[in-house]
Amino acid sequence: MSLQGVFRVALLAFLPVSEVRGALPYGVFVEELPLFLVAPLAFVVNLIPFFLVMGLLPWLVRLFQSFPWFDRLFSWYTTQAQHRFAAYRKYGRWGILLFVGVPLPFTGVWTGTLAAFLVGFGVWEIFPFVAGGAAMATGLVALLVFLGKGL
């Protein structure tokens, strides 16, 4: 077990292209780290983007809305996102939990948090559901890795 391997697993868990879906298999099969170490590490690191998106995005939007072209673009994009994610608003926070929890491409913490922000959920209103979805995805991927390791 190497510190570099643990760092690479953490980096994969953080990146929007891989998140826990890539970090767990990589950590167990490539770095040969124990699943009981990789799963909690990937889960915790995977939640960091939630705080980055929900903390920085409102500030960045306010900063750039002073530019008329950005304000028009952001208003258009927000309207499109609200239509696209209307089902998640309809199903409320549980829709975000399922969206984040299903371990498919582009359905992780990064995308779920962005959708929650654009639809208008508050930080503490949605955090338990994003974290629950991340836990669900971590559990499902860990189960698949565990079953795959036994083959």
C-alpha positions as a LaTeX table, in Angstrom:
\begin{tabular}{lrrr}
\hline
Residue & $x$ (\AA) & $y$ (\AA) & $z$ (\AA) \\
\hline
Met1 & 0.00 & 0.00 & 0.00 \\
Ser2 & 1.53 & 3.30 & $-1.10$ \\
Leu3 & 0.67 & 6.87 & $-0.25$ \\
Gln4 & 0.80 & 7.70 & $-3.97$ \\
Gly5 & $-1.83$ & 5.03 & $-4.62$ \\
Val6 & $-4.09$ & 6.46 & $-1.95$ \\
Phe7 & $-3.61$ & 9.93 & $-3.45$ \\
Arg8 & $-4.48$ & 8.66 & $-6.95$ \\
Val9 & $-7.66$ & 7.04 & $-5.60$ \\
Ala10 & $-8.59$ & 10.32 & $-3.89$ \\
Leu11 & $-7.93$ & 12.26 & $-7.10$ \\
Leu12 & $-10.12$ & 9.89 & $-9.12$ \\
Ala13 & $-12.89$ & 10.19 & $-6.53$ \\
Phe14 & $-12.70$ & 13.97 & $-6.84$ \\
Leu15 & $-12.68$ & 14.23 & $-10.64$ \\
Pro16 & $-16.08$ & 14.64 & $-12.34$ \\
Val17 & $-15.29$ & 12.07 & $-15.03$ \\
Ser18 & $-14.64$ & 9.21 & $-12.62$ \\
Glu19 & $-15.86$ & 9.92 & $-9.07$ \\
Val20 & $-16.43$ & 6.72 & $-7.03$ \\
Arg21 & $-17.31$ & 4.83 & $-10.21$ \\
Gly22 & $-13.67$ & 4.96 & $-11.25$ \\
Ala23 & $-11.91$ & 5.35 & $-7.91$ \\
Leu24 & $-13.11$ & 2.11 & $-6.32$ \\
Pro25 & $-12.21$ & $-0.28$ & $-9.15$ \\
Tyr26 & $-8.91$ & 1.52 & $-9.69$ \\
Gly27 & $-7.99$ & 1.44 & $-6.03$ \\
Val28 & $-8.80$ & $-2.24$ & $-5.56$ \\
Phe29 & $-7.69$ & $-3.72$ & $-8.88$ \\
Val30 & $-4.80$ & $-1.48$ & $-9.93$ \\
Glu31 & $-3.40$ & $-0.13$ & $-6.66$ \\
Glu32 & $-4.35$ & $-3.34$ & $-4.82$ \\
Leu33 & $-5.66$ & $-1.40$ & $-1.82$ \\
Pro34 & $-8.22$ & $-3.00$ & 0.48 \\
Leu35 & $-11.84$ & $-2.19$ & $-0.30$ \\
Phe36 & $-12.49$ & $-1.24$ & 3.34 \\
Leu37 & $-9.96$ & 1.60 & 2.90 \\
Val38 & $-10.83$ & 2.65 & $-0.64$ \\
Ala39 & $-14.63$ & 2.88 & $-0.22$ \\
Pro40 & $-14.74$ & 5.35 & 2.71 \\
Leu41 & $-11.90$ & 7.40 & 1.22 \\
Ala42 & $-13.64$ & 7.66 & $-2.16$ \\
Phe43 & $-16.97$ & 8.51 & $-0.51$ \\
Val44 & $-15.57$ & 11.34 & 1.62 \\
Val45 & $-13.45$ & 12.82 & $-1.17$ \\
Asn46 & $-16.39$ & 12.53 & $-3.57$ \\
Leu47 & $-18.39$ & 14.93 & $-1.36$ \\
Ile48 & $-15.82$ & 17.75 & $-1.65$ \\
Pro49 & $-17.21$ & 18.92 & $-5.04$ \\
Phe50 & $-20.60$ & 19.50 & $-3.40$ \\
Phe51 & $-19.11$ & 22.20 & $-1.19$ \\
Leu52 & $-17.06$ & 23.65 & $-4.04$ \\
Val53 & $-20.05$ & 23.91 & $-6.38$ \\
Met54 & $-22.55$ & 25.14 & $-3.79$ \\
Gly55 & $-20.02$ & 27.49 & $-2.21$ \\
Leu56 & $-18.32$ & 29.00 & $-5.24$ \\
Leu57 & $-20.98$ & 28.91 & $-7.94$ \\
Pro58 & $-23.36$ & 31.46 & $-6.34$ \\
Trp59 & $-20.43$ & 33.82 & $-5.79$ \\
Leu60 & $-19.19$ & 33.38 & $-9.39$ \\
Val61 & $-22.68$ & 33.90 & $-10.80$ \\
Arg62 & $-23.11$ & 37.14 & $-8.82$ \\
Leu63 & $-19.67$ & 38.29 & $-9.97$ \\
Phe64 & $-20.31$ & 37.64 & $-13.65$ \\
Gln65 & $-23.93$ & 38.82 & $-13.73$ \\
Ser66 & $-22.60$ & 42.37 & $-13.92$ \\
Phe67 & $-21.81$ & 41.53 & $-17.56$ \\
Pro68 & $-25.06$ & 41.72 & $-19.59$ \\
Trp69 & $-24.01$ & 38.95 & $-22.00$ \\
Phe70 & $-23.30$ & 36.58 & $-19.09$ \\
Asp71 & $-26.56$ & 37.48 & $-17.39$ \\
Arg72 & $-28.51$ & 36.65 & $-20.57$ \\
Leu73 & $-26.54$ & 33.43 & $-21.12$ \\
Phe74 & $-26.94$ & 32.33 & $-17.50$ \\
Ser75 & $-30.68$ & 33.11 & $-17.53$ \\
Trp76 & $-31.10$ & 31.07 & $-20.71$ \\
Tyr77 & $-29.01$ & 28.20 & $-19.34$ \\
Thr78 & $-30.89$ & 28.21 & $-16.03$ \\
Thr79 & $-34.22$ & 28.09 & $-17.85$ \\
Gln80 & $-33.01$ & 25.17 & $-19.97$ \\
Ala81 & $-31.70$ & 23.34 & $-16.93$ \\
Gln82 & $-34.94$ & 23.89 & $-15.01$ \\
His83 & $-36.90$ & 22.36 & $-17.90$ \\
Arg84 & $-34.44$ & 19.49 & $-18.22$ \\
Phe85 & $-34.40$ & 18.80 & $-14.50$ \\
Ala86 & $-38.11$ & 19.44 & $-13.96$ \\
Ala87 & $-38.56$ & 15.77 & $-13.08$ \\
Tyr88 & $-36.03$ & 16.14 & $-10.29$ \\
Arg89 & $-37.86$ & 19.19 & $-8.98$ \\
Lys90 & $-41.10$ & 17.21 & $-9.23$ \\
Tyr91 & $-39.65$ & 14.35 & $-7.22$ \\
Gly92 & $-37.85$ & 16.83 & $-5.01$ \\
Arg93 & $-34.78$ & 15.97 & $-3.10$ \\
Trp94 & $-35.40$ & 12.25 & $-3.58$ \\
Gly95 & $-34.95$ & 12.75 & $-7.33$ \\
Ile96 & $-31.50$ & 14.23 & $-6.72$ \\
Leu97 & $-30.65$ & 11.33 & $-4.38$ \\
Leu98 & $-31.52$ & 8.82 & $-7.11$ \\
Phe99 & $-29.78$ & 10.88 & $-9.79$ \\
Val100 & $-26.53$ & 10.95 & $-7.78$ \\
Gly101 & $-26.92$ & 7.39 & $-6.50$ \\
Val102 & $-27.22$ & 5.59 & $-9.82$ \\
Pro103 & $-23.64$ & 4.81 & $-10.84$ \\
Leu104 & $-23.88$ & 5.81 & $-14.50$ \\
Pro105 & $-21.78$ & 8.32 & $-16.43$ \\
Phe106 & $-22.65$ & 11.98 & $-15.75$ \\
Thr107 & $-24.89$ & 11.21 & $-12.77$ \\
Gly108 & $-22.55$ & 11.82 & $-9.86$ \\
Val109 & $-22.04$ & 14.44 & $-7.19$ \\
Trp110 & $-20.73$ & 17.10 & $-9.59$ \\
Thr111 & $-23.71$ & 16.91 & $-11.95$ \\
Gly112 & $-26.28$ & 16.35 & $-9.21$ \\
Thr113 & $-25.04$ & 19.35 & $-7.24$ \\
Leu114 & $-25.04$ & 21.53 & $-10.34$ \\
Ala115 & $-28.60$ & 20.42 & $-11.11$ \\
Ala116 & $-29.65$ & 21.11 & $-7.50$ \\
Phe117 & $-28.13$ & 24.59 & $-7.69$ \\
Leu118 & $-29.77$ & 25.42 & $-11.02$ \\
Val119 & $-33.16$ & 24.14 & $-9.88$ \\
Gly120 & $-32.87$ & 26.23 & $-6.74$ \\
Phe121 & $-32.30$ & 23.86 & $-3.84$ \\
Gly122 & $-30.52$ & 25.31 & $-0.81$ \\
Val123 & $-27.18$ & 23.97 & 0.39 \\
Trp124 & $-28.34$ & 22.36 & 3.62 \\
Glu125 & $-31.69$ & 21.40 & 2.12 \\
Ile126 & $-30.04$ & 19.18 & $-0.49$ \\
Phe127 & $-26.77$ & 18.06 & 1.15 \\
Pro128 & $-28.21$ & 15.01 & 2.96 \\
Phe129 & $-29.70$ & 13.80 & $-0.32$ \\
Val130 & $-26.51$ & 14.32 & $-2.34$ \\
Ala131 & $-24.54$ & 12.58 & 0.41 \\
Gly132 & $-27.10$ & 9.77 & 0.48 \\
Gly133 & $-26.81$ & 9.40 & $-3.28$ \\
Ala134 & $-23.03$ & 9.33 & $-3.03$ \\
Ala135 & $-23.30$ & 6.65 & $-0.33$ \\
Met136 & $-25.68$ & 4.67 & $-2.52$ \\
Ala137 & $-23.33$ & 4.88 & $-5.52$ \\
Thr138 & $-20.36$ & 3.97 & $-3.33$ \\
Gly139 & $-22.21$ & 0.98 & $-1.94$ \\
Leu140 & $-23.31$ & $-0.26$ & $-5.37$ \\
Val141 & $-19.86$ & 0.13 & $-6.92$ \\
Ala142 & $-18.22$ & $-1.44$ & $-3.84$ \\
Leu143 & $-20.57$ & $-4.41$ & $-4.15$ \\
Leu144 & $-19.69$ & $-4.82$ & $-7.83$ \\
Val145 & $-15.97$ & $-4.53$ & $-7.06$ \\
Phe146 & $-16.30$ & $-7.06$ & $-4.23$ \\
Leu147 & $-18.15$ & $-9.50$ & $-6.48$ \\
Gly148 & $-15.68$ & $-8.90$ & $-9.32$ \\
Lys149 & $-12.68$ & $-9.48$ & $-7.07$ \\
Gly150 & $-14.04$ & $-12.89$ & $-6.16$ \\
Leu151 & $-14.21$ & $-14.02$ & $-9.78$ \\
\hline
\end{tabular}
